mmCIF file of C-alpha atoms and ligand atoms in Angstrom:
data_model
loop_
_atom_site.group_PDB
_atom_site.id
_atom_site.type_symbol
_atom_site.label_atom_id
_atom_site.label_comp_id
_atom_site.label_asym_id
_atom_site.label_seq_id
_atom_site.Cartn_x
_atom_site.Cartn_y
_atom_site.Cartn_z
ATOM 1 C CA MET V 43 31.554 -11.030 11.639
ATOM 2 C CA ALA V 44 34.258 -8.290 11.211
ATOM 3 C CA SER V 45 35.027 -7.323 7.701
ATOM 4 C CA THR V 46 38.389 -8.570 6.301
ATOM 5 C CA LEU V 47 38.406 -5.674 3.783
ATOM 6 C CA LYS V 48 41.280 -3.289 4.328
ATOM 7 C CA ARG V 49 40.215 0.234 5.165
ATOM 8 C CA VAL V 50 42.249 3.154 3.883
ATOM 9 C CA SER V 51 41.943 6.568 5.468
ATOM 10 C CA ILE V 52 43.616 9.831 4.576
ATOM 11 C CA VAL V 53 44.681 12.491 7.103
ATOM 12 C CA GLY V 54 45.016 15.771 5.188
ATOM 13 C CA SER V 55 43.173 17.306 2.286
ATOM 14 C CA GLY V 56 45.469 20.030 0.816
ATOM 15 C CA ASN V 57 46.767 20.079 -2.798
ATOM 16 C CA TRP V 58 48.588 16.788 -2.426
ATOM 17 C CA GLY V 59 46.189 15.254 0.068
ATOM 18 C CA SER V 60 43.226 15.809 -2.317
ATOM 19 C CA THR V 61 45.207 14.382 -5.220
ATOM 20 C CA ILE V 62 46.073 11.303 -3.283
ATOM 21 C CA ALA V 63 42.400 10.997 -2.269
ATOM 22 C CA LYS V 64 41.446 10.982 -5.943
ATOM 23 C CA ILE V 65 43.945 8.215 -6.705
ATOM 24 C CA VAL V 66 43.169 6.081 -3.583
ATOM 25 C CA GLY V 67 39.381 6.625 -3.933
ATOM 26 C CA THR V 68 39.512 5.412 -7.571
ATOM 27 C CA ASN V 69 41.906 2.395 -6.900
ATOM 28 C CA VAL V 70 39.878 0.943 -3.995
ATOM 29 C CA LEU V 71 36.745 0.734 -6.203
ATOM 30 C CA SER V 72 38.454 -1.805 -8.444
ATOM 31 C CA ASN V 73 40.372 -3.855 -5.919
ATOM 32 C CA PRO V 74 38.350 -6.369 -3.924
ATOM 33 C CA LYS V 75 40.914 -6.343 -1.054
ATOM 34 C CA PHE V 76 39.843 -2.820 0.062
ATOM 35 C CA ASP V 77 36.745 -1.251 1.695
ATOM 36 C CA GLN V 78 35.262 1.130 -0.885
ATOM 37 C CA LYS V 79 34.722 4.045 1.548
ATOM 38 C CA VAL V 80 37.688 6.365 2.057
ATOM 39 C CA LYS V 81 37.453 8.775 4.841
ATOM 40 C CA MET V 82 39.547 11.937 4.471
ATOM 41 C CA TYR V 83 40.388 14.286 7.451
ATOM 42 C CA VAL V 84 39.759 17.882 6.529
ATOM 43 C CA TYR V 85 40.962 20.634 8.740
ATOM 44 C CA GLU V 86 37.711 22.495 8.781
ATOM 45 C CA GLU V 87 37.545 26.012 7.333
ATOM 46 C CA ILE V 88 34.941 28.296 5.775
ATOM 47 C CA VAL V 89 35.110 28.774 2.046
ATOM 48 C CA ASP V 90 32.756 31.034 0.310
ATOM 49 C CA GLY V 91 30.631 31.043 3.462
ATOM 50 C CA ARG V 92 30.329 27.227 3.686
ATOM 51 C CA LYS V 93 32.194 24.495 5.421
ATOM 52 C CA LEU V 94 34.875 22.869 3.286
ATOM 53 C CA THR V 95 33.739 19.393 4.351
ATOM 54 C CA GLU V 96 30.155 20.161 3.167
ATOM 55 C CA ILE V 97 31.500 21.489 -0.143
ATOM 56 C CA ILE V 98 33.591 18.365 -0.703
ATOM 57 C CA ASN V 99 30.790 16.050 0.260
ATOM 58 C CA THR V 100 28.263 17.644 -2.048
ATOM 59 C CA GLN V 101 30.270 18.993 -4.991
ATOM 60 C CA HIS V 102 32.921 16.260 -4.811
ATOM 61 C CA GLU V 103 35.654 18.799 -5.339
ATOM 62 C CA ASN V 104 38.100 20.539 -3.042
ATOM 63 C CA ILE V 105 37.527 23.899 -4.466
ATOM 64 C CA LYS V 106 40.194 25.614 -2.332
ATOM 65 C CA TYR V 107 43.168 23.228 -2.568
ATOM 66 C CA LEU V 108 42.610 21.278 -5.789
ATOM 67 C CA PRO V 109 40.045 23.219 -7.853
ATOM 68 C CA GLY V 110 39.032 21.748 -11.169
ATOM 69 C CA HIS V 111 39.433 18.040 -10.203
ATOM 70 C CA LYS V 112 36.471 15.927 -9.136
ATOM 71 C CA LEU V 113 37.070 13.509 -6.245
ATOM 72 C CA PRO V 114 35.419 10.091 -6.412
ATOM 73 C CA GLU V 115 32.140 9.984 -4.473
ATOM 74 C CA ASN V 116 33.421 7.286 -2.171
ATOM 75 C CA VAL V 117 35.859 9.829 -0.633
ATOM 76 C CA VAL V 118 34.107 11.256 2.392
ATOM 77 C CA ALA V 119 35.355 14.536 4.037
ATOM 78 C CA VAL V 120 35.367 14.333 7.818
ATOM 79 C CA PRO V 121 36.401 17.093 10.266
ATOM 80 C CA ASP V 122 37.254 14.800 13.118
ATOM 81 C CA VAL V 123 40.649 13.083 12.810
ATOM 82 C CA VAL V 124 39.815 10.257 15.343
ATOM 83 C CA GLU V 125 36.617 9.412 13.370
ATOM 84 C CA VAL V 126 38.773 9.108 10.228
ATOM 85 C CA ALA V 127 41.637 6.967 11.531
ATOM 86 C CA HIS V 128 40.272 4.761 14.453
ATOM 87 C CA ASP V 129 39.011 1.922 12.309
ATOM 88 C CA ALA V 130 41.481 2.233 9.401
ATOM 89 C CA ASP V 131 44.109 -0.373 8.478
ATOM 90 C CA ILE V 132 46.266 2.022 6.407
ATOM 91 C CA ILE V 133 46.351 5.642 7.469
ATOM 92 C CA ILE V 134 47.940 8.023 4.990
ATOM 93 C CA PHE V 135 49.302 11.157 6.606
ATOM 94 C CA VAL V 136 49.546 14.040 4.061
ATOM 95 C CA LEU V 137 49.764 17.344 5.845
ATOM 96 C CA PRO V 138 52.326 20.147 5.892
ATOM 97 C CA HIS V 139 54.777 18.641 8.296
ATOM 98 C CA GLN V 140 54.569 21.364 10.863
ATOM 99 C CA PHE V 141 50.925 20.354 11.661
ATOM 100 C CA MET V 142 51.668 16.632 12.021
ATOM 101 C CA ALA V 143 52.408 16.300 15.785
ATOM 102 C CA ASN V 144 49.336 18.161 16.840
ATOM 103 C CA THR V 145 47.107 16.377 14.388
ATOM 104 C CA CYS V 146 48.448 12.960 15.529
ATOM 105 C CA LYS V 147 48.232 13.459 19.304
ATOM 106 C CA PRO V 148 44.392 12.870 19.469
ATOM 107 C CA LEU V 149 45.039 9.550 17.768
ATOM 108 C CA MET V 150 47.339 8.152 20.623
ATOM 109 C CA GLY V 151 45.778 4.879 21.800
ATOM 110 C CA LYS V 152 42.876 5.088 19.420
ATOM 111 C CA LEU V 153 44.228 3.124 16.380
ATOM 112 C CA LYS V 154 43.845 -0.578 15.415
ATOM 113 C CA SER V 155 46.955 -2.299 16.734
ATOM 114 C CA ASP V 156 47.822 -3.877 13.371
ATOM 115 C CA ALA V 157 47.188 -0.665 11.416
ATOM 116 C CA PHE V 158 50.117 0.971 9.639
ATOM 117 C CA GLY V 159 50.719 4.604 8.816
ATOM 118 C CA VAL V 160 52.149 6.211 5.660
ATOM 119 C CA SER V 161 53.835 9.644 5.745
ATOM 120 C CA LEU V 162 53.775 11.755 2.597
ATOM 121 C CA CYS V 163 54.952 14.747 4.593
ATOM 122 C CA LYS V 164 58.208 16.480 3.586
ATOM 123 C CA GLY V 165 60.174 17.846 6.547
ATOM 124 C CA PHE V 166 61.440 16.856 9.979
ATOM 125 C CA TYR V 167 59.924 16.807 13.378
ATOM 126 C CA ILE V 168 61.345 18.844 16.332
ATOM 127 C CA ALA V 169 60.842 16.900 19.534
ATOM 128 C CA ASP V 170 60.160 18.489 22.944
ATOM 129 C CA ASP V 171 63.811 18.097 23.840
ATOM 130 C CA GLY V 172 64.822 20.010 20.633
ATOM 131 C CA LYS V 173 66.051 16.941 18.900
ATOM 132 C CA ILE V 174 65.301 16.520 15.219
ATOM 133 C CA ASP V 175 63.730 13.346 14.018
ATOM 134 C CA LEU V 176 62.016 11.964 10.835
ATOM 135 C CA ILE V 177 58.230 12.311 10.682
ATOM 136 C CA SER V 178 57.790 8.566 10.303
ATOM 137 C CA ASN V 179 59.726 7.991 13.562
ATOM 138 C CA MET V 180 57.473 10.559 15.304
ATOM 139 C CA VAL V 181 54.424 8.591 14.080
ATOM 140 C CA ARG V 182 56.017 5.268 15.218
ATOM 141 C CA ASN V 183 56.817 6.569 18.656
ATOM 142 C CA LEU V 184 53.642 8.505 19.305
ATOM 143 C CA LEU V 185 51.063 6.121 17.752
ATOM 144 C CA LYS V 186 52.782 2.816 18.183
ATOM 145 C CA ILE V 187 52.309 1.657 14.622
ATOM 146 C CA GLU V 188 54.751 1.055 11.692
ATOM 147 C CA CYS V 189 55.126 4.006 9.381
ATOM 148 C CA LEU V 190 56.037 3.827 5.655
ATOM 149 C CA VAL V 191 56.761 6.799 3.455
ATOM 150 C CA VAL V 192 55.991 7.927 -0.023
ATOM 151 C CA MET V 193 58.089 10.529 -1.756
ATOM 152 C CA GLY V 194 58.697 11.452 -5.372
ATOM 153 C CA ALA V 195 58.635 13.969 -8.258
ATOM 154 C CA ASN V 196 54.963 14.664 -7.748
ATOM 155 C CA ILE V 197 53.743 18.238 -8.302
ATOM 156 C CA ALA V 198 50.131 17.608 -7.201
ATOM 157 C CA GLY V 199 48.324 19.457 -10.170
ATOM 158 C CA GLU V 200 50.206 17.345 -12.701
ATOM 159 C CA VAL V 201 49.441 14.160 -10.898
ATOM 160 C CA ALA V 202 45.743 15.049 -10.545
ATOM 161 C CA ALA V 203 45.649 15.738 -14.319
ATOM 162 C CA GLY V 204 46.938 12.116 -14.905
ATOM 163 C CA GLN V 205 50.323 12.987 -16.359
ATOM 164 C CA PHE V 206 52.795 10.155 -16.040
ATOM 165 C CA CYS V 207 55.207 10.231 -13.066
ATOM 166 C CA GLU V 208 56.818 8.017 -10.523
ATOM 167 C CA ALA V 209 57.023 7.855 -6.706
ATOM 168 C CA THR V 210 59.041 5.815 -4.202
ATOM 169 C CA ILE V 211 57.573 3.884 -1.239
ATOM 170 C CA GLY V 212 59.953 3.527 1.647
ATOM 171 C CA SER V 213 59.073 0.346 3.691
ATOM 172 C CA ARG V 214 61.150 -1.856 5.926
ATOM 173 C CA ASN V 215 58.328 -4.424 5.555
ATOM 174 C CA ARG V 216 58.093 -5.775 2.061
ATOM 175 C CA GLU V 217 54.523 -7.040 2.412
ATOM 176 C CA GLN V 218 53.170 -3.614 3.755
ATOM 177 C CA GLY V 219 55.140 -1.893 0.933
ATOM 178 C CA LEU V 220 53.501 -4.012 -1.751
ATOM 179 C CA LEU V 221 49.954 -3.640 -0.247
ATOM 180 C CA LEU V 222 50.515 0.153 -0.318
ATOM 181 C CA LYS V 223 51.678 -0.093 -3.943
ATOM 182 C CA GLU V 224 48.265 -1.593 -4.756
ATOM 183 C CA VAL V 225 46.614 1.402 -3.101
ATOM 184 C CA LEU V 226 48.559 3.964 -5.011
ATOM 185 C CA GLN V 227 49.801 2.655 -8.335
ATOM 186 C CA THR V 228 47.875 3.590 -11.512
ATOM 187 C CA ASP V 229 48.898 3.419 -15.228
ATOM 188 C CA PHE V 230 50.202 6.989 -14.937
ATOM 189 C CA PHE V 231 51.622 6.765 -11.361
ATOM 190 C CA ARG V 232 54.445 4.198 -11.278
ATOM 191 C CA ILE V 233 55.597 3.091 -7.890
ATOM 192 C CA VAL V 234 58.873 1.498 -6.770
ATOM 193 C CA VAL V 235 59.291 0.050 -3.270
ATOM 194 C CA ARG V 236 62.622 0.573 -1.368
ATOM 195 C CA HIS V 237 63.600 -0.651 1.995
ATOM 196 C CA ASP V 238 65.861 2.238 3.094
ATOM 197 C CA VAL V 239 62.890 4.190 4.410
ATOM 198 C CA GLU V 240 65.034 6.975 6.180
ATOM 199 C CA VAL V 241 66.778 7.872 2.913
ATOM 200 C CA VAL V 242 63.526 8.041 0.935
ATOM 201 C CA GLU V 243 62.005 10.322 3.545
ATOM 202 C CA ALA V 244 65.108 12.508 4.097
ATOM 203 C CA CYS V 245 65.379 12.996 0.330
ATOM 204 C CA GLY V 246 61.831 14.406 0.317
ATOM 205 C CA ALA V 247 62.522 16.737 3.261
ATOM 206 C CA LEU V 248 65.870 18.027 2.098
ATOM 207 C CA LYS V 249 64.976 18.763 -1.552
ATOM 208 C CA ASN V 250 62.667 21.575 -0.507
ATOM 209 C CA ILE V 251 65.649 23.402 0.954
ATOM 210 C CA VAL V 252 67.681 23.031 -2.216
ATOM 211 C CA ALA V 253 64.637 24.273 -4.197
ATOM 212 C CA LEU V 254 64.912 27.518 -2.198
ATOM 213 C CA GLY V 255 68.436 27.858 -3.431
ATOM 214 C CA ALA V 256 67.291 27.223 -7.079
ATOM 215 C CA GLY V 257 64.598 29.922 -6.531
ATOM 216 C CA PHE V 258 67.111 32.440 -5.244
ATOM 217 C CA CYS V 259 69.168 31.826 -8.359
ATOM 218 C CA ASP V 260 66.092 32.568 -10.503
ATOM 219 C CA GLY V 261 65.262 35.731 -8.518
ATOM 220 C CA LEU V 262 68.898 36.933 -8.933
ATOM 221 C CA ASN V 263 68.620 36.325 -12.711
ATOM 222 C CA TYR V 264 71.541 33.786 -12.668
ATOM 223 C CA GLY V 265 71.693 31.481 -15.710
ATOM 224 C CA ASP V 266 70.993 27.797 -16.079
ATOM 225 C CA ASN V 267 74.666 26.794 -15.348
ATOM 226 C CA THR V 268 74.648 28.414 -11.971
ATOM 227 C CA LYS V 269 71.247 26.867 -11.099
ATOM 228 C CA ALA V 270 72.575 23.444 -12.257
ATOM 229 C CA ALA V 271 75.577 23.931 -9.900
ATOM 230 C CA VAL V 272 73.323 24.702 -7.000
ATOM 231 C CA ILE V 273 71.213 21.602 -7.696
ATOM 232 C CA ARG V 274 74.242 19.345 -8.126
ATOM 233 C CA LEU V 275 75.835 20.672 -4.878
ATOM 234 C CA GLY V 276 72.384 20.170 -3.291
ATOM 235 C CA LEU V 277 72.333 16.553 -4.293
ATOM 236 C CA MET V 278 75.825 16.030 -2.902
ATOM 237 C CA GLU V 279 74.787 17.581 0.447
ATOM 238 C CA VAL V 280 71.639 15.465 0.558
ATOM 239 C CA MET V 281 73.695 12.266 -0.041
ATOM 240 C CA LYS V 282 76.319 13.296 2.475
ATOM 241 C CA PHE V 283 73.529 14.042 5.025
ATOM 242 C CA CYS V 284 72.067 10.635 4.550
ATOM 243 C CA ASP V 285 75.385 8.902 4.783
ATOM 244 C CA ILE V 286 76.098 10.580 8.110
ATOM 245 C CA PHE V 287 72.791 10.395 9.732
ATOM 246 C CA TYR V 288 71.028 7.363 8.259
ATOM 247 C CA LYS V 289 73.254 4.258 8.151
ATOM 248 C CA SER V 290 70.936 2.242 5.912
ATOM 249 C CA SER V 291 71.708 4.656 3.106
ATOM 250 C CA GLU V 292 72.049 2.980 -0.307
ATOM 251 C CA HIS V 293 73.157 5.157 -3.204
ATOM 252 C CA ARG V 294 70.758 3.523 -5.691
ATOM 253 C CA THR V 295 67.854 5.173 -3.745
ATOM 254 C CA PHE V 296 69.092 8.659 -4.664
ATOM 255 C CA PHE V 297 68.377 7.750 -8.327
ATOM 256 C CA GLU V 298 64.813 6.803 -7.656
ATOM 257 C CA SER V 299 61.958 9.342 -7.963
ATOM 258 C CA CYS V 300 62.316 10.335 -4.367
ATOM 259 C CA GLY V 301 65.866 11.400 -5.060
ATOM 260 C CA VAL V 302 67.188 13.136 -8.155
ATOM 261 C CA ALA V 303 63.739 13.371 -9.929
ATOM 262 C CA ASP V 304 62.038 15.089 -7.002
ATOM 263 C CA LEU V 305 65.065 17.451 -6.656
ATOM 264 C CA VAL V 306 64.924 18.434 -10.308
ATOM 265 C CA THR V 307 61.156 19.015 -10.437
ATOM 266 C CA THR V 308 61.062 20.937 -7.257
ATOM 267 C CA CYS V 309 63.923 23.137 -8.412
ATOM 268 C CA TYR V 310 62.134 23.944 -11.607
ATOM 269 C CA GLY V 311 58.375 23.793 -10.775
ATOM 270 C CA GLY V 312 57.612 23.748 -7.032
ATOM 271 C CA ARG V 313 56.206 26.363 -4.763
ATOM 272 C CA ASN V 314 59.378 26.561 -2.646
ATOM 273 C CA ARG V 315 61.286 27.728 -5.739
ATOM 274 C CA ARG V 316 58.479 30.152 -6.597
ATOM 275 C CA VAL V 317 58.447 31.837 -3.187
ATOM 276 C CA ALA V 318 62.222 31.886 -3.094
ATOM 277 C CA GLU V 319 62.475 33.651 -6.409
ATOM 278 C CA ALA V 320 59.985 36.292 -5.211
ATOM 279 C CA PHE V 321 62.079 36.621 -1.978
ATOM 280 C CA ALA V 322 65.266 37.245 -3.958
ATOM 281 C CA ARG V 323 63.545 39.722 -6.266
ATOM 282 C CA ALA V 324 62.260 41.632 -3.239
ATOM 283 C CA LEU V 325 65.855 41.893 -1.988
ATOM 284 C CA GLY V 326 65.037 41.859 1.694
ATOM 285 C CA GLU V 327 61.858 43.987 1.459
ATOM 286 C CA LYS V 328 59.523 41.145 2.272
ATOM 287 C CA THR V 329 59.727 37.983 4.406
ATOM 288 C CA ILE V 330 59.135 34.456 3.277
ATOM 289 C CA ASP V 331 56.016 34.314 5.540
ATOM 290 C CA GLU V 332 54.589 37.394 3.852
ATOM 291 C CA LEU V 333 55.262 36.041 0.351
ATOM 292 C CA GLU V 334 53.763 32.637 1.249
ATOM 293 C CA LYS V 335 50.510 34.373 2.252
ATOM 294 C CA GLU V 336 50.674 36.630 -0.804
ATOM 295 C CA LEU V 337 51.363 33.902 -3.397
ATOM 296 C CA LEU V 338 49.982 30.579 -2.175
ATOM 297 C CA ASN V 339 46.288 31.035 -1.113
ATOM 298 C CA GLY V 340 46.679 28.905 2.117
ATOM 299 C CA GLN V 341 49.223 26.412 0.770
ATOM 300 C CA LYS V 342 52.464 26.090 2.719
ATOM 301 C CA VAL V 343 56.082 26.264 1.795
ATOM 302 C CA GLN V 344 57.977 23.590 3.659
ATOM 303 C CA GLY V 345 61.576 24.521 2.744
ATOM 304 C CA PRO V 346 62.236 27.354 5.276
ATOM 305 C CA GLU V 347 61.054 25.274 8.236
ATOM 306 C CA ALA V 348 63.009 22.290 6.997
ATOM 307 C CA ALA V 349 65.992 24.453 6.581
ATOM 308 C CA ARG V 350 65.675 25.512 10.242
ATOM 309 C CA GLU V 351 65.196 21.905 11.408
ATOM 310 C CA VAL V 352 68.310 20.707 9.484
ATOM 311 C CA ASN V 353 70.305 23.631 10.784
ATOM 312 C CA ILE V 354 69.558 22.586 14.405
ATOM 313 C CA MET V 355 70.864 19.153 13.488
ATOM 314 C CA LEU V 356 73.948 20.358 11.657
ATOM 315 C CA LYS V 357 74.874 22.837 14.443
ATOM 316 C CA ALA V 358 74.402 20.228 17.091
ATOM 317 C CA HIS V 359 77.002 17.963 15.261
ATOM 318 C CA ASN V 360 79.350 20.790 14.326
ATOM 319 C CA TYR V 361 78.695 20.173 10.591
ATOM 320 C CA GLU V 362 77.625 23.578 9.492
ATOM 321 C CA ASN V 363 80.830 24.207 7.425
ATOM 322 C CA ASP V 364 80.497 20.776 5.757
ATOM 323 C CA PHE V 365 77.051 21.759 4.314
ATOM 324 C CA PRO V 366 77.646 25.325 2.870
ATOM 325 C CA LEU V 367 74.518 25.207 0.680
ATOM 326 C CA LEU V 368 72.046 24.063 3.341
ATOM 327 C CA THR V 369 73.578 26.325 5.869
ATOM 328 C CA SER V 370 73.545 29.407 3.586
ATOM 329 C CA ILE V 371 69.996 28.795 2.576
ATOM 330 C CA TYR V 372 69.016 28.648 6.240
ATOM 331 C CA LYS V 373 70.797 31.892 6.922
ATOM 332 C CA ILE V 374 69.232 33.686 3.932
ATOM 333 C CA CYS V 375 65.730 32.572 5.064
ATOM 334 C CA VAL V 376 66.191 34.034 8.542
ATOM 335 C CA ARG V 377 67.969 37.085 7.014
ATOM 336 C CA GLU V 378 71.250 36.425 8.778
ATOM 337 C CA ILE V 379 73.033 36.902 5.465
ATOM 338 C CA PRO V 380 71.865 38.652 2.223
ATOM 339 C CA VAL V 381 70.552 36.464 -0.658
ATOM 340 C CA THR V 382 73.326 37.861 -2.815
ATOM 341 C CA GLN V 383 75.944 35.987 -0.679
ATOM 342 C CA LEU V 384 74.701 32.544 -1.690
ATOM 343 C CA ILE V 385 77.139 31.908 -4.482
ATOM 344 C CA ASP V 386 80.093 33.389 -2.679
ATOM 345 C CA ASN V 387 79.559 30.791 -0.008
ATOM 346 C CA LEU V 388 79.786 28.005 -2.493
ATOM 347 C CA ARG V 389 83.029 28.876 -4.216
ATOM 348 C CA ASN V 390 85.093 26.769 -1.868
ATOM 349 C CA HIS V 391 82.575 24.039 -1.510
ATOM 350 C CA PRO V 392 84.372 21.046 0.178
ATOM 351 C CA GLU V 393 84.746 17.822 -1.778
ATOM 352 C CA HIS V 394 82.159 15.282 -0.748
ATOM 353 C CA LEU V 395 81.736 11.486 -0.935
HETATM 354 N N1 NAD X 594 51.428 19.894 -3.198
HETATM 355 C C1 NAD X 594 52.294 19.066 -3.821
HETATM 356 O O1 NAD X 594 52.541 19.140 -4.968
HETATM 357 C C2 NAD X 594 53.001 18.041 -2.929
HETATM 358 C C3 NAD X 594 53.565 16.964 -3.585
HETATM 359 C C4 NAD X 594 54.219 16.039 -2.848
HETATM 360 C C5 NAD X 594 54.295 16.095 -1.486
HETATM 361 N N2 NAD X 594 53.713 17.147 -0.856
HETATM 362 C C6 NAD X 594 53.692 17.170 0.629
HETATM 363 O O2 NAD X 594 52.398 16.806 1.104
HETATM 364 C C7 NAD X 594 52.223 17.428 2.344
HETATM 365 C C8 NAD X 594 50.856 18.097 2.328
HETATM 366 O O3 NAD X 594 50.842 19.183 1.446
HETATM 367 P P1 NAD X 594 49.600 19.593 0.605
HETATM 368 O O4 NAD X 594 50.076 20.165 -0.651
HETATM 369 O O5 NAD X 594 48.561 18.579 0.593
HETATM 370 O O6 NAD X 594 49.078 20.827 1.549
HETATM 371 P P2 NAD X 594 48.739 22.301 1.125
HETATM 372 O O7 NAD X 594 49.982 23.206 1.434
HETATM 373 O O8 NAD X 594 48.135 22.393 -0.230
HETATM 374 O O9 NAD X 594 47.604 22.787 2.128
HETATM 375 C C9 NAD X 594 47.702 23.129 3.436
HETATM 376 C C10 NAD X 594 46.787 22.074 4.337
HETATM 377 O O10 NAD X 594 47.081 22.281 5.636
HETATM 378 C C11 NAD X 594 45.779 22.341 6.238
HETATM 379 N N3 NAD X 594 45.979 23.052 7.509
HETATM 380 C C12 NAD X 594 46.070 24.433 7.725
HETATM 381 N N4 NAD X 594 46.274 24.651 8.985
HETATM 382 C C13 NAD X 594 46.261 23.469 9.714
HETATM 383 C C14 NAD X 594 46.375 23.126 11.006
HETATM 384 N N5 NAD X 594 46.612 23.995 11.979
HETATM 385 N N6 NAD X 594 46.364 21.838 11.330
HETATM 386 C C15 NAD X 594 46.215 20.886 10.378
HETATM 387 N N7 NAD X 594 46.028 21.154 9.067
HETATM 388 C C16 NAD X 594 46.088 22.471 8.720
HETATM 389 C C17 NAD X 594 44.871 23.052 5.269
HETATM 390 O O11 NAD X 594 43.601 22.716 5.606
HETATM 391 C C18 NAD X 594 45.412 22.358 4.025
HETATM 392 O O12 NAD X 594 44.657 21.125 3.831
HETATM 393 C C19 NAD X 594 53.342 18.377 2.622
HETATM 394 O O13 NAD X 594 54.320 17.772 3.466
HETATM 395 C C20 NAD X 594 53.978 18.495 1.242
HETATM 396 O O14 NAD X 594 55.406 18.780 1.283
HETATM 397 C C21 NAD X 594 53.032 18.144 -1.529
#
């Protein structure tokens, strides 16, 4: 007889992926609804002369992406994404967003028909016709399954250390949202379920761009007032962007963890801010790609890619001038304008909302 236990699988094993594996692996052990084994897809690489999957399965630690934190032994690292996802009921996608489409393609037609996906990826998807879409829509269209999202003020190392924080699930289907909440919530990880999934997801993607602006301010030695102005204008542009492109947008959602909290934490603590600060200090001597390699040990910054994706969207709808912050940050990243021009471009920021 087929098991009625729900299987949860994780596709991705970076800094956040490994942290989520730690939470999910622990939660399924104490909840009789779930199968206790959690398969985690690992993009195979050699670390210290050994396969990363082998290290994780013997040492129960992702020594490259989440060193110093043990993973529960029921989390099993697997290098084959189809093997990880084919028999899962809930598939959590947690990859740098630029790798999502290629990682998902082998899963086409291979998943359980009543499975649902969950995207924790922050960024957009560029379709073959050049159009920009949400990652959750890409999953829905490509894999023919529903896709929820989880976003929030969640710097992975702090969550892995058990420090209190919150996250927001975006789910059109309340039942799936509440089931996912059981998979994720702990006494230090408080989860709220919202129905306007597009807004929850867009907030997560857009805040990384604003964080680059905050990092530029730090690198140019501007004070806290200037940085706060950049963050506030960033929030206004995020809200306007959602109002224009996602009709289900409800302003309450911007005040959940996926909105203002994630924006603040990323603008003070995240890796996008850090790389942007170094970029501004180098004053054009180094590219963002060079700094990412230099500073992040294989981790990815998502902001520059998201800035490019959003710019394609704004340009296509003739909105570049209505979003001076997002537009300027994109132009700085591709070195079309110098970083020192950021604030000049904000002086006549249009009224919003
Ligand atoms: N790290 C955080 O604090 C944090 C918090 C919340 C959300 N997120 C989001 O979670 C997502 C995953 O980020 P992360 O921090 O787990 O990753 P990461 O940047 O720490 O690690 C990069 C991952 O990408 C994998 N990878 C490299 N090349 C690949 C390829 N060609 N195909 C597939 N995988 C490849 C690596 O093996 C590694 O697992 C991102 O969208 C990020 O924005 C991260």
